[in-house]
Tab-separated table of C-alpha atoms and ligand atoms in Angstrom:
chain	number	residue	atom	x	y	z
A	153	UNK	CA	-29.866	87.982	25.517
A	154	UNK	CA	-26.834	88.761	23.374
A	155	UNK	CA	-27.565	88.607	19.589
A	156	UNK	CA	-24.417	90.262	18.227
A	157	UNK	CA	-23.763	87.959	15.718
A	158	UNK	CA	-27.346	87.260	14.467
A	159	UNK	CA	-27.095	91.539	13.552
A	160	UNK	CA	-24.066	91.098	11.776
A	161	UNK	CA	-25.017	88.093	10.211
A	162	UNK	CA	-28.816	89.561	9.210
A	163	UNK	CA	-26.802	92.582	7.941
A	164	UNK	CA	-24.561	90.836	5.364
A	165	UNK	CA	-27.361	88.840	4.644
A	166	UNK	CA	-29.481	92.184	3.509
A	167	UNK	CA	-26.477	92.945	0.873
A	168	UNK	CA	-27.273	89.583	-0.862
A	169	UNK	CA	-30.754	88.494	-0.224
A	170	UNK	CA	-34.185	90.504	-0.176
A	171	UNK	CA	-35.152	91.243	3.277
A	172	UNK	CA	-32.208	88.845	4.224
A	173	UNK	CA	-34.388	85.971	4.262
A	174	UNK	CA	-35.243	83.899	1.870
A	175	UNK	CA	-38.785	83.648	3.210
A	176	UNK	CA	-40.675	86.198	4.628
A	177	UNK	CA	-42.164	85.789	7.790
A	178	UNK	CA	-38.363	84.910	9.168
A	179	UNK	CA	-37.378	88.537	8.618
A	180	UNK	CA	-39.122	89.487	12.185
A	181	UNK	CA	-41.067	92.466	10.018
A	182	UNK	CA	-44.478	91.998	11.848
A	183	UNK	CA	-43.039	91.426	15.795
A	184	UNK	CA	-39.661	93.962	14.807
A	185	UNK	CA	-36.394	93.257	15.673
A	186	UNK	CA	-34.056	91.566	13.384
A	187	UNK	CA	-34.282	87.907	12.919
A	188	UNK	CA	-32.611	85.128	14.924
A	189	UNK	CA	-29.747	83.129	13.020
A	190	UNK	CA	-30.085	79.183	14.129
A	191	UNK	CA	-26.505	77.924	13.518
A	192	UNK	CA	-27.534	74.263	14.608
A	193	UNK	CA	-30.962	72.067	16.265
A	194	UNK	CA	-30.875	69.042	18.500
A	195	UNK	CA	-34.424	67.560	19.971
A	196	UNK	CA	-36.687	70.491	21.282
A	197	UNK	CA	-33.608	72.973	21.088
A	198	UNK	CA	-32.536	75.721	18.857
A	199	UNK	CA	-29.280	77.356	18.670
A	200	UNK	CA	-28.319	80.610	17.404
A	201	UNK	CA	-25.180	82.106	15.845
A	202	UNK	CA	-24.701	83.685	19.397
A	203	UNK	CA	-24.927	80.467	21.221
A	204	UNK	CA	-28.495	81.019	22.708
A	205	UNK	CA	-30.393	77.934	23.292
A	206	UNK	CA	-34.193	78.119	22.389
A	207	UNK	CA	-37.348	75.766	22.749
A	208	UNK	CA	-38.341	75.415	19.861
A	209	UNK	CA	-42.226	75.717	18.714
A	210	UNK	CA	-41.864	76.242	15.190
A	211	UNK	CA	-40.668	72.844	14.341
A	212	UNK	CA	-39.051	74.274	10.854
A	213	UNK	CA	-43.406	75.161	10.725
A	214	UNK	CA	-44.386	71.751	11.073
A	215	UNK	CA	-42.309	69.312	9.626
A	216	UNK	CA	-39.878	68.187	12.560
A	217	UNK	CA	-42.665	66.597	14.251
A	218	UNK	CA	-40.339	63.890	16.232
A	219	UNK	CA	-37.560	67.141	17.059
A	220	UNK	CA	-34.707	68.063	15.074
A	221	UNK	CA	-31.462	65.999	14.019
A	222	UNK	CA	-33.860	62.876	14.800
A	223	UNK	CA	-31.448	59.692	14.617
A	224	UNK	CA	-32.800	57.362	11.658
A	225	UNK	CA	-33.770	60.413	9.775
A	226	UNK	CA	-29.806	61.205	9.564
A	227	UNK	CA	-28.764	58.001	9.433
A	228	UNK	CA	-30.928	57.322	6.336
A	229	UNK	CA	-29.615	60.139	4.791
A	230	UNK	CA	-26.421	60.346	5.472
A	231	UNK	CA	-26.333	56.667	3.728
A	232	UNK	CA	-28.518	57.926	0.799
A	233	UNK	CA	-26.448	60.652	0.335
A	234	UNK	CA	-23.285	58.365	-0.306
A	235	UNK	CA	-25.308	56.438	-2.918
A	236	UNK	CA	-25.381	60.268	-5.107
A	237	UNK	CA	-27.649	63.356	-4.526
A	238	UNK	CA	-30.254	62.532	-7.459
A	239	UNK	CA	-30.363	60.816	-10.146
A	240	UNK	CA	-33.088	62.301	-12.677
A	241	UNK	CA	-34.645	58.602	-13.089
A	242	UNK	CA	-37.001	56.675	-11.270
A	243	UNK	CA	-35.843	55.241	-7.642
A	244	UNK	CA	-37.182	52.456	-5.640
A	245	UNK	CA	-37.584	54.661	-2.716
A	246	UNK	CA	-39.880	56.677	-4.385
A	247	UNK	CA	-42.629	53.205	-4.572
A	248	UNK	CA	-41.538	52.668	-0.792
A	249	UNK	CA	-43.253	56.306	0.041
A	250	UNK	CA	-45.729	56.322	-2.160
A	251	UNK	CA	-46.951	52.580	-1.161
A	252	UNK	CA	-46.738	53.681	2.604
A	253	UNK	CA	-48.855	56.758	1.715
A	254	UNK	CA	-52.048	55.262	-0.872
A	255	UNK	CA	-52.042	51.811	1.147
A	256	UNK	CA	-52.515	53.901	4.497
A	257	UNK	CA	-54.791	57.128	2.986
A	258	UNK	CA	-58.105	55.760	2.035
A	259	UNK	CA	-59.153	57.872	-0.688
A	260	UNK	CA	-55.500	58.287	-1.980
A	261	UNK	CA	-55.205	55.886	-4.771
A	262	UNK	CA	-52.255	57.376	-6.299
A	263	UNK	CA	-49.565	60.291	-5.638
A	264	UNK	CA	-46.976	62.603	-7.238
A	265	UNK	CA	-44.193	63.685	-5.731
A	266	UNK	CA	-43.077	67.081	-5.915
A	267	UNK	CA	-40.487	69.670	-4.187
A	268	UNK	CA	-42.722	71.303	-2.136
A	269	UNK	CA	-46.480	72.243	-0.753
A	270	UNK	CA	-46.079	75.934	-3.314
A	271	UNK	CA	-45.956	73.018	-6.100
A	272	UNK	CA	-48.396	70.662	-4.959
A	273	UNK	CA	-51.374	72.840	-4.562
A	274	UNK	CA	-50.114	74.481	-8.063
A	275	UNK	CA	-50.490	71.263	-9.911
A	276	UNK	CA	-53.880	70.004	-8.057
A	277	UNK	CA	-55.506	73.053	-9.225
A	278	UNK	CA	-54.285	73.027	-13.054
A	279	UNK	CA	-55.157	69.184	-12.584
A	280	UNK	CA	-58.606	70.070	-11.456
A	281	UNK	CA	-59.191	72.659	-14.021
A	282	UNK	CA	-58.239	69.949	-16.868
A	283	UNK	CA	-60.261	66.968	-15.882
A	284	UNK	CA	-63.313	68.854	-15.053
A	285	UNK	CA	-62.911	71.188	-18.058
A	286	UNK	CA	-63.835	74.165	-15.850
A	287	UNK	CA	-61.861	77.341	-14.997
A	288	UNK	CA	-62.984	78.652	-11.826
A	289	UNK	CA	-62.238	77.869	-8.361
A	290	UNK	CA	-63.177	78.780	-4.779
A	291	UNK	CA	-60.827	78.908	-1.951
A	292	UNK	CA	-61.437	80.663	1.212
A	293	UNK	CA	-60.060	84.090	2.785
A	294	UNK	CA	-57.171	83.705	4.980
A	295	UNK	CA	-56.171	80.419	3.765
A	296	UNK	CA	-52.752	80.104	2.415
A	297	UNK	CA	-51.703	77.674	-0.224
A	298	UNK	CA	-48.529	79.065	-0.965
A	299	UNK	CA	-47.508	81.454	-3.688
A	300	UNK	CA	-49.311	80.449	-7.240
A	301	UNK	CA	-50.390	83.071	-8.687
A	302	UNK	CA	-53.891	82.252	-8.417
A	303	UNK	CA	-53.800	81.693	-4.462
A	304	UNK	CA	-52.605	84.855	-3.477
A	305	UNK	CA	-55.355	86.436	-2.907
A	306	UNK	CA	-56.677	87.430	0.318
A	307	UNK	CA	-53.796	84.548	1.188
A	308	UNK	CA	-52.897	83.836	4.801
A	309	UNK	CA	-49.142	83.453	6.272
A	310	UNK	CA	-46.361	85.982	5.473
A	311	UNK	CA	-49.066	87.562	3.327
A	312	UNK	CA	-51.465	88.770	5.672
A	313	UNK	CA	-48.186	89.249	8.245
A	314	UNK	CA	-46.763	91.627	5.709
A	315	UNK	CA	-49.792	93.596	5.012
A	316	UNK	CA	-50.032	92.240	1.240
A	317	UNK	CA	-52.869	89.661	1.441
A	318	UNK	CA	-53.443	89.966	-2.346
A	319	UNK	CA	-50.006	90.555	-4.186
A	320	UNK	CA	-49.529	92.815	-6.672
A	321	UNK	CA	-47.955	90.549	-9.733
A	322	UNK	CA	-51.377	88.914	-9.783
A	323	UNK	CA	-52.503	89.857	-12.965
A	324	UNK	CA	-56.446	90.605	-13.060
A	325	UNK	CA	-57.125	87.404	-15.935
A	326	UNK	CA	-55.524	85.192	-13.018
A	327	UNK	CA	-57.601	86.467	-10.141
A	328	UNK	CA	-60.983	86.825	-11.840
A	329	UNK	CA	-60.654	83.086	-11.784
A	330	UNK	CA	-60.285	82.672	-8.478
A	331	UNK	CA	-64.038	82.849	-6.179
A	332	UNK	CA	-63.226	83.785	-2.622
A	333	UNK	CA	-65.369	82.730	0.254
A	334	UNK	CA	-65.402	82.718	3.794
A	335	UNK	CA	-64.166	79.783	6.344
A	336	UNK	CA	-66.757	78.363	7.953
A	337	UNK	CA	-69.662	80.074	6.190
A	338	UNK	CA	-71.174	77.210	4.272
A	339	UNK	CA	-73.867	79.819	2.767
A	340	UNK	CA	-71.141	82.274	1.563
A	341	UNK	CA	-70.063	78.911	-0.552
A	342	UNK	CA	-73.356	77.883	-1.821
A	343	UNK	CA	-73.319	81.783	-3.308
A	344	UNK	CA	-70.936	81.282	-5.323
A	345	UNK	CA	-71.444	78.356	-6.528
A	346	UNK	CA	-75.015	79.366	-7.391
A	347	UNK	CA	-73.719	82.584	-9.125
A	348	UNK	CA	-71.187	80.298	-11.053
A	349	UNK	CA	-73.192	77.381	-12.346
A	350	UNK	CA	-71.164	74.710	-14.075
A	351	UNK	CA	-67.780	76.864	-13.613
A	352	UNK	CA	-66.369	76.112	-10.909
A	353	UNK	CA	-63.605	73.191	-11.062
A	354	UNK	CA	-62.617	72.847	-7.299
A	355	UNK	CA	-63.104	73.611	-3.463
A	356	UNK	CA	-59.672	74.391	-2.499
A	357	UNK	CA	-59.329	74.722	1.295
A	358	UNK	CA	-56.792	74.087	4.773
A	359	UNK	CA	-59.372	71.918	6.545
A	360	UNK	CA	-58.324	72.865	9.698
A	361	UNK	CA	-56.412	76.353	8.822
A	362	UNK	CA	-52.863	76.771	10.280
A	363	UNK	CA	-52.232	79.982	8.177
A	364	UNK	CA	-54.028	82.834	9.969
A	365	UNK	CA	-53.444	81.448	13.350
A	366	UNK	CA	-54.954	77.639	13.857
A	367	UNK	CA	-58.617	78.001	13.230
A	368	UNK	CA	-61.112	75.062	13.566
A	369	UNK	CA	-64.010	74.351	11.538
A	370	UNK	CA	-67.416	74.931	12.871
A	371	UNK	CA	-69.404	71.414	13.142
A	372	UNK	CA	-71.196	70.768	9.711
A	373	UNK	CA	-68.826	73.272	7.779
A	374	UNK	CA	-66.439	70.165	6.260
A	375	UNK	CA	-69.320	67.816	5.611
A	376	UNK	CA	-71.611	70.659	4.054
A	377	UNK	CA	-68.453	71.496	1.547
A	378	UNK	CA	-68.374	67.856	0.760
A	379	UNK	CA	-71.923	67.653	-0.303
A	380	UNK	CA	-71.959	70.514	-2.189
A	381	UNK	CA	-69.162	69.208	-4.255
A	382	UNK	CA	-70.866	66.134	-4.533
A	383	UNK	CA	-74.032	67.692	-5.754
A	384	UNK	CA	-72.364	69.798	-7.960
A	385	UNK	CA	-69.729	67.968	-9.344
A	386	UNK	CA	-66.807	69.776	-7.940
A	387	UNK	CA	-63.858	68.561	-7.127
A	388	UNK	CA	-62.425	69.048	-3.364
A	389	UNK	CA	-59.143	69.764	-2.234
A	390	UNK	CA	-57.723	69.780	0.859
A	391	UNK	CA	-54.561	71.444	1.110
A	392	UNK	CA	-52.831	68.994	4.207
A	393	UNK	CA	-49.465	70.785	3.434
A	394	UNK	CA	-49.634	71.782	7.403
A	395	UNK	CA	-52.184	68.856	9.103
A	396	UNK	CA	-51.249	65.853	6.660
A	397	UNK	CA	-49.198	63.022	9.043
A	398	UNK	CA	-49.348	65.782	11.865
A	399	UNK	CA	-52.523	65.756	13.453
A	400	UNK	CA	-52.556	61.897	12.996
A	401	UNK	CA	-51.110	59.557	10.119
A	402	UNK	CA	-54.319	60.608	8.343
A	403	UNK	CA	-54.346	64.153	8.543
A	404	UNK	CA	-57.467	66.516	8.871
A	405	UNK	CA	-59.103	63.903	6.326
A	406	UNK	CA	-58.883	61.328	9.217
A	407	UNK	CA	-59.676	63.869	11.994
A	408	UNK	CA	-62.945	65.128	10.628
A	409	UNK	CA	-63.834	62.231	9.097
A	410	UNK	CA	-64.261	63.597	5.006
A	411	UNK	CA	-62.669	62.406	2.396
A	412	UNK	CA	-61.485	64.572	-0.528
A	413	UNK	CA	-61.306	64.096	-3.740
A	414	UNK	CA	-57.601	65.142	-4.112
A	415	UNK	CA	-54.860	66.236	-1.134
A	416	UNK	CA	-51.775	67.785	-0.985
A	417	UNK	CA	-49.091	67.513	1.001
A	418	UNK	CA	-45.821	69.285	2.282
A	419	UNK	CA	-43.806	69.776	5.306
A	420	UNK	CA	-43.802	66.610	7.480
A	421	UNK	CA	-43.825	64.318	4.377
A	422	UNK	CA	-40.139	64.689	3.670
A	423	UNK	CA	-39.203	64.936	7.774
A	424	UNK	CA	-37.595	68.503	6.832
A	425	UNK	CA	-36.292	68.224	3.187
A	426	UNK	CA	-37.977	69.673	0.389
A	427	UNK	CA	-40.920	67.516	-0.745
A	428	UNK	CA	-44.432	68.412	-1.587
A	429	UNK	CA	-47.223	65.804	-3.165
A	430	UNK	CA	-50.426	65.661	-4.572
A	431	UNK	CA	-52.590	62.830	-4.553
A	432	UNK	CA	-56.354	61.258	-4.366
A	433	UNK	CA	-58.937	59.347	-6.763
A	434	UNK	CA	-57.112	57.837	-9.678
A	435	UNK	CA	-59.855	58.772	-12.163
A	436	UNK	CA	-58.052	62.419	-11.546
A	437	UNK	CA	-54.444	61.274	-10.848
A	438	UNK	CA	-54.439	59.257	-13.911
A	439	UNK	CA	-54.949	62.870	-15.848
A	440	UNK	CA	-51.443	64.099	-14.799
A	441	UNK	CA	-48.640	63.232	-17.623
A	442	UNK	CA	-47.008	60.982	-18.457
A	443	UNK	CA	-50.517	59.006	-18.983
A	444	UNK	CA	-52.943	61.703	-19.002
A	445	UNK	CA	-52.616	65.446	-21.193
A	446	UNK	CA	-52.266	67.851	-17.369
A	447	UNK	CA	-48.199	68.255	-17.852
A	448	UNK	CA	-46.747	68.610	-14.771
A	449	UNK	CA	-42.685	67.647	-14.276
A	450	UNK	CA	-39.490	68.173	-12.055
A	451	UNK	CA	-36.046	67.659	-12.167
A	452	UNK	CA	-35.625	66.569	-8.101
A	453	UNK	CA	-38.948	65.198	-8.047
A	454	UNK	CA	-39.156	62.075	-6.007
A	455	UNK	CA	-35.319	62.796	-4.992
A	456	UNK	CA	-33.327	60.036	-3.692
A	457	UNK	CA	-32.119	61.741	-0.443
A	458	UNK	CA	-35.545	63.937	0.079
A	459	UNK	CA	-37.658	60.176	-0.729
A	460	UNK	CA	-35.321	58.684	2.094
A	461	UNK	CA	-36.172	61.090	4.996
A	462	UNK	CA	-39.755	61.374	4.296
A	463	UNK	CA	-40.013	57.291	4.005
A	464	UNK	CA	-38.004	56.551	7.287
A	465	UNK	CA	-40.373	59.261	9.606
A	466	UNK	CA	-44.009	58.227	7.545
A	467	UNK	CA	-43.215	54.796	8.881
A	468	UNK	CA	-41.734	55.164	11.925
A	469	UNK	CA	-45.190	57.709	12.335
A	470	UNK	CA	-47.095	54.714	10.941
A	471	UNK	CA	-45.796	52.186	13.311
A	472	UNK	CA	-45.845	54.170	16.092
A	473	UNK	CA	-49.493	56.102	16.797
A	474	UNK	CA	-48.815	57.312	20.099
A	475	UNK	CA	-46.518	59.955	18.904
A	476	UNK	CA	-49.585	61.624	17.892
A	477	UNK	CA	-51.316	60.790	21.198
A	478	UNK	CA	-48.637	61.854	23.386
A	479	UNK	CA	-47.358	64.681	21.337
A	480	UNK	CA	-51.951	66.139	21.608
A	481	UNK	CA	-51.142	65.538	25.178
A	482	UNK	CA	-48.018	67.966	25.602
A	483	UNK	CA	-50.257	70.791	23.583
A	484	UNK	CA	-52.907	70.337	25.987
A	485	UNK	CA	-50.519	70.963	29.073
A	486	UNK	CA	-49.547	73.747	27.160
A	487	UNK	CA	-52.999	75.025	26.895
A	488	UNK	CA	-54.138	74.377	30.045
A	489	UNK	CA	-51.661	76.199	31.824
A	490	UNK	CA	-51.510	78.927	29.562
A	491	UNK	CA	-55.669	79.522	30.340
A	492	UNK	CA	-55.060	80.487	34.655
A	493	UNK	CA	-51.972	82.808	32.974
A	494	UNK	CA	-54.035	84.814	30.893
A	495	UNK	CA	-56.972	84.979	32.707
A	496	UNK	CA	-54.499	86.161	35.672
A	497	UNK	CA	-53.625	88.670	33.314
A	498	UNK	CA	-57.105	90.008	33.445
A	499	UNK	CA	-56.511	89.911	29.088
A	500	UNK	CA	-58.939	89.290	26.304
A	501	UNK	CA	-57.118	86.164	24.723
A	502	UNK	CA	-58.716	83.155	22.045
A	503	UNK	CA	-56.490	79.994	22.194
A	504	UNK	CA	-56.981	77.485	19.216
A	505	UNK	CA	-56.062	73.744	19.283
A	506	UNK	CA	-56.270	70.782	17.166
A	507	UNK	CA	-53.671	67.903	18.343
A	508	UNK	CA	-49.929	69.437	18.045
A	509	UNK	CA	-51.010	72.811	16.572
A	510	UNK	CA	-52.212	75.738	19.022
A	511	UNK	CA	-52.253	79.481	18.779
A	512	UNK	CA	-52.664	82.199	21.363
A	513	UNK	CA	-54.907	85.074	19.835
A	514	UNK	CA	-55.018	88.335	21.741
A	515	UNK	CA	-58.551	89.080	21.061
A	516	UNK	CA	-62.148	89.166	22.638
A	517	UNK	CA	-63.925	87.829	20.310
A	518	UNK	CA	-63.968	83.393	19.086
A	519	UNK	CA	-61.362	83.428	15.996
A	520	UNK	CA	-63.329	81.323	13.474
A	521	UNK	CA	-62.133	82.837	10.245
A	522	UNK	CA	-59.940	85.504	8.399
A	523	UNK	CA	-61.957	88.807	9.641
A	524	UNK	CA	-61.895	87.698	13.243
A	525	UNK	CA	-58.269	86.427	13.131
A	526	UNK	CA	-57.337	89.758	11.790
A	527	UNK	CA	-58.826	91.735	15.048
A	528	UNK	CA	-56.135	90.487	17.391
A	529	UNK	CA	-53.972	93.024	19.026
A	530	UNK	CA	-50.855	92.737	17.197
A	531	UNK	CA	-48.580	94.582	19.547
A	532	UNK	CA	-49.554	92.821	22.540
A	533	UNK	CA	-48.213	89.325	20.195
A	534	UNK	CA	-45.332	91.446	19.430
A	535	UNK	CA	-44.408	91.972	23.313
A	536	UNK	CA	-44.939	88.322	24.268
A	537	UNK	CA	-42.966	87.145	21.320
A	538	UNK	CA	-40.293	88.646	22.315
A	539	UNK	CA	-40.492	88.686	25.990
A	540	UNK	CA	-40.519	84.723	25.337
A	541	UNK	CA	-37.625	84.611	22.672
A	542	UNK	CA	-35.817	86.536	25.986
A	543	UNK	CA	-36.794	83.602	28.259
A	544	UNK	CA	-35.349	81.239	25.803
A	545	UNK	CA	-39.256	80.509	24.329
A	546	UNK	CA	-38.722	80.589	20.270
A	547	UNK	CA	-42.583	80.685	19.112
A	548	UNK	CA	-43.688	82.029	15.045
A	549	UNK	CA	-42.681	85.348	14.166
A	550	UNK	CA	-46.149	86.349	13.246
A	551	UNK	CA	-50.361	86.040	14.986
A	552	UNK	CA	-51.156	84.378	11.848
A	553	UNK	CA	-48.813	81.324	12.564
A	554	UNK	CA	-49.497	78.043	14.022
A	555	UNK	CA	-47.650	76.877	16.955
A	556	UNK	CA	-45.860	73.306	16.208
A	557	UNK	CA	-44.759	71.066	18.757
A	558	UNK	CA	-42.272	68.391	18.367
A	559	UNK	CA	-42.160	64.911	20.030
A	560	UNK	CA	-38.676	65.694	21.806
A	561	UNK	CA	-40.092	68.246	23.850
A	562	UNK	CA	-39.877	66.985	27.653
A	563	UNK	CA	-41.891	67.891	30.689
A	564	UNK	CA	-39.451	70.348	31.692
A	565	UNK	CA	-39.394	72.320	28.886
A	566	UNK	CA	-43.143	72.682	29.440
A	567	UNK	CA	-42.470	73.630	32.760
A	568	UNK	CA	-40.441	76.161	31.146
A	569	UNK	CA	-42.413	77.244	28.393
A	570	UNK	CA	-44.992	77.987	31.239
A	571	UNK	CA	-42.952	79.710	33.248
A	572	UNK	CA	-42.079	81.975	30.713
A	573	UNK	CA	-45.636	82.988	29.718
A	574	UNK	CA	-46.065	83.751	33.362
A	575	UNK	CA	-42.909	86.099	32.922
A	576	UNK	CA	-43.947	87.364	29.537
A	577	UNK	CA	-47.351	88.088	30.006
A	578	UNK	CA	-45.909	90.465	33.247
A	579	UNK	CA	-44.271	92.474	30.967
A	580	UNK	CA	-47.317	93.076	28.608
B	622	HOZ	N1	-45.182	80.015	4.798
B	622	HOZ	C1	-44.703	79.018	5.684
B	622	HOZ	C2	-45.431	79.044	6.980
B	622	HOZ	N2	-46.814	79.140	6.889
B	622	HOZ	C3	-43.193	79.039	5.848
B	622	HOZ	C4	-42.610	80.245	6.444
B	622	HOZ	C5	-41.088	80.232	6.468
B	622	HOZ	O1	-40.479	79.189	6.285
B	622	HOZ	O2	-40.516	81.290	6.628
């Protein structure tokens, strides 16, 4: 496949910006190569600088859940666009989403918009700390809540792809602060909590991880967090940055049937433009300023344009449930024939699914957490990613990724998909 102009384009990129990305799992480090410039998207398709066309199962990593350039999404824009960029003052829009989201979410009584899921989880946690008056909090290896300070340690996603789960930067006051425990060891929690008493301000967690591959939680794991926080007056978090409005309209909450105390969200809440949120029991929510003493602010908070895409694909989402049924359905065709293919192979392989989000492990053992996701053979995912990005297959640059799949994708491009494994995995 001819990539000329991607390589010229990565190389004056590499003048200008570190690593010629400007985030770090797109700069191919863990797989090699150099990265793939996407000039434009339409539906299930990608295409690059060089005029390659791609299927595309990164879905911008989650958010372009009904495929790209989606109609009223552009339309909406395009018109909010002509009405100015942003404002700095308060919008109607912004009740429009945030009505759609607490009358819809249960335990979400109210929400603040932000600019992204880095900002959301930032702001839950200092809004934790301050209403509960406590310091300490627990999250768990290998989950990734973006790049606060006090989440990057043994952090999932480009971290753990790059080799720099904890980043230096991180200065020692910051981590000691931060109690790390396992996914889906319940006792490993309970530890810490007994070895913290009266400390600890929040459970921060991915529910259903998406960050070190897509891991699922063992049955009792979710539940058994939720008691202990209920026992011992911690807060819980779910960080839905990833599953929130993906794996239904009500997210891994809805899924597994627990209810947090606050949520965040990213990616598919602003249909591909930069908005993150936080939201949950208004007790807490009422603690944020302007009404409580927790400051958090932002100049393109709640932005006009960014309010207008995530309102038009929440409802349409809303309205229309069987995107999530239909889109679970396409995933399991893709899992199913990916099983005879790798057994074929004769290859020790894990696949992971919850609805839309899947990931192929290459390892013999079940991938439940961040130790076990971690003993998948790397360079096998290197071959097959890109042995498929040479059949026209664009999947994540990186084993610690979650698959996405988009509503646009059609049966043929399973077919294809499919048919490309086969080809792949011969080349292994
Ligand atoms: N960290 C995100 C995925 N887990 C985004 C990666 C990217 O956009 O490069």
């Amino acid at each position: 496949m001819k990539n000329t102009q991607s390589k010229n384009l990565f190389n004056e990129a590499s003048k200008y910006i570190p690593g010629g990305v400007n985030s770090p799992v797109r700069a191919f480090k863990s797989v090699g190569g150099d990265p793939i410039f996407i000039e434009r998207a339409k539906g299930s398709y990608l295409f690059d600088a060089d005029g390659n066309r791609y299927i595309d199962y990164i879905a911008s990593w989650g958010p372009m859940i009904m495929g790209h350039a989606w109609e009223p999404v552009i339309e909406a824009v395009q018109k909010a666009a002509e009405r100015s960029t942003s404002f700095g003052t308060p919008t109607e829009m912004e009740i429009e989403l945030a009505r759609l989201i607490v009358n819809e979410i249960p335990n979400v009584d109210r929400i603040r918009m932000v600019n992204s899921g880095t900002e959301a989880t930032m702001s839950a946690i200092r809004l934790a700390r301050g209403f509960s008056g406590k310091n300490k909090f627990i999250k768990f290896a290998g989950n990734y809540h973006g790049h606060g300070d006090s989440f990057l340690i043994k952090a999932g996603s480009g971290a753990v792809t790059l080799g720099h789960p904890s980043s230096p930067g991180v200065t020692p006051g910051t981590a000691q602060d931060t109690l790390l425990a396992e996914y889906n060891d319940l006792a490993s929690v309970e530890a810490l909590v007994k070895a913290n008493p009266g400390e600890i301000a929040a459970i921060i967690l991915e529910p259903i991880p998406g960050n070190m591959g897509c891991i699922l939680p063992e049955a009792g794991f979710i539940k058994g967090l939720r008691e202990i926080c209920n026992k011992e007056d911690i807060i819980l978090i779910f960080d839905e940055v990833m599953t929130g409005f993906r794996l239904g309209f009500g997210g891994a909450q809805a899924t597994l049937g627990v209810e947090a105390d606050l949520v965040t969200y990213g990616k598919v809440i602003g249909a591909g433009l930069p908005v993150g949120a936080y939201g949950g029991r208004a007790d807490i929510m009422e603690y944020i300023a302007p009404n409580g003493p927790v400051y958090q602010a932002g100049t393109l908070s709640g932005n006009p344009i960014a309010m207008t895409a995530g309102y038009t694909l929440l409802k349409h989402l809303k309205e229309n449930p069987s995107v999530y049924t239909d889109l679970a359905k396409k995933c399991g065709q893709i899992e199913d024939g990916l099983h005879p293919l790798l057994q074929e192979k004769g290859i020790d392989y894990q696949i992971n699914r919850q609805g839309s989000m899947i990931s192929l492990h290459f390892s013999n053992s079940p991938v439940r957490d961040f130790e076990s996701a971690k003993l998948g053979d790397n360079q096998h995912f290197r071959n097959f990613f890109h042995a498929m990005l040479e059949e026209g297959v664009y999947l994540p640059p990186s084993a610690y990724e979650s698959w996405f799949l988009n509503a646009a994708l059609s049966d043929s491009d399973i077919d294809h998909t499919l048919q490309a494994a086969k080809n792949s995995l011969e080349k292994l």
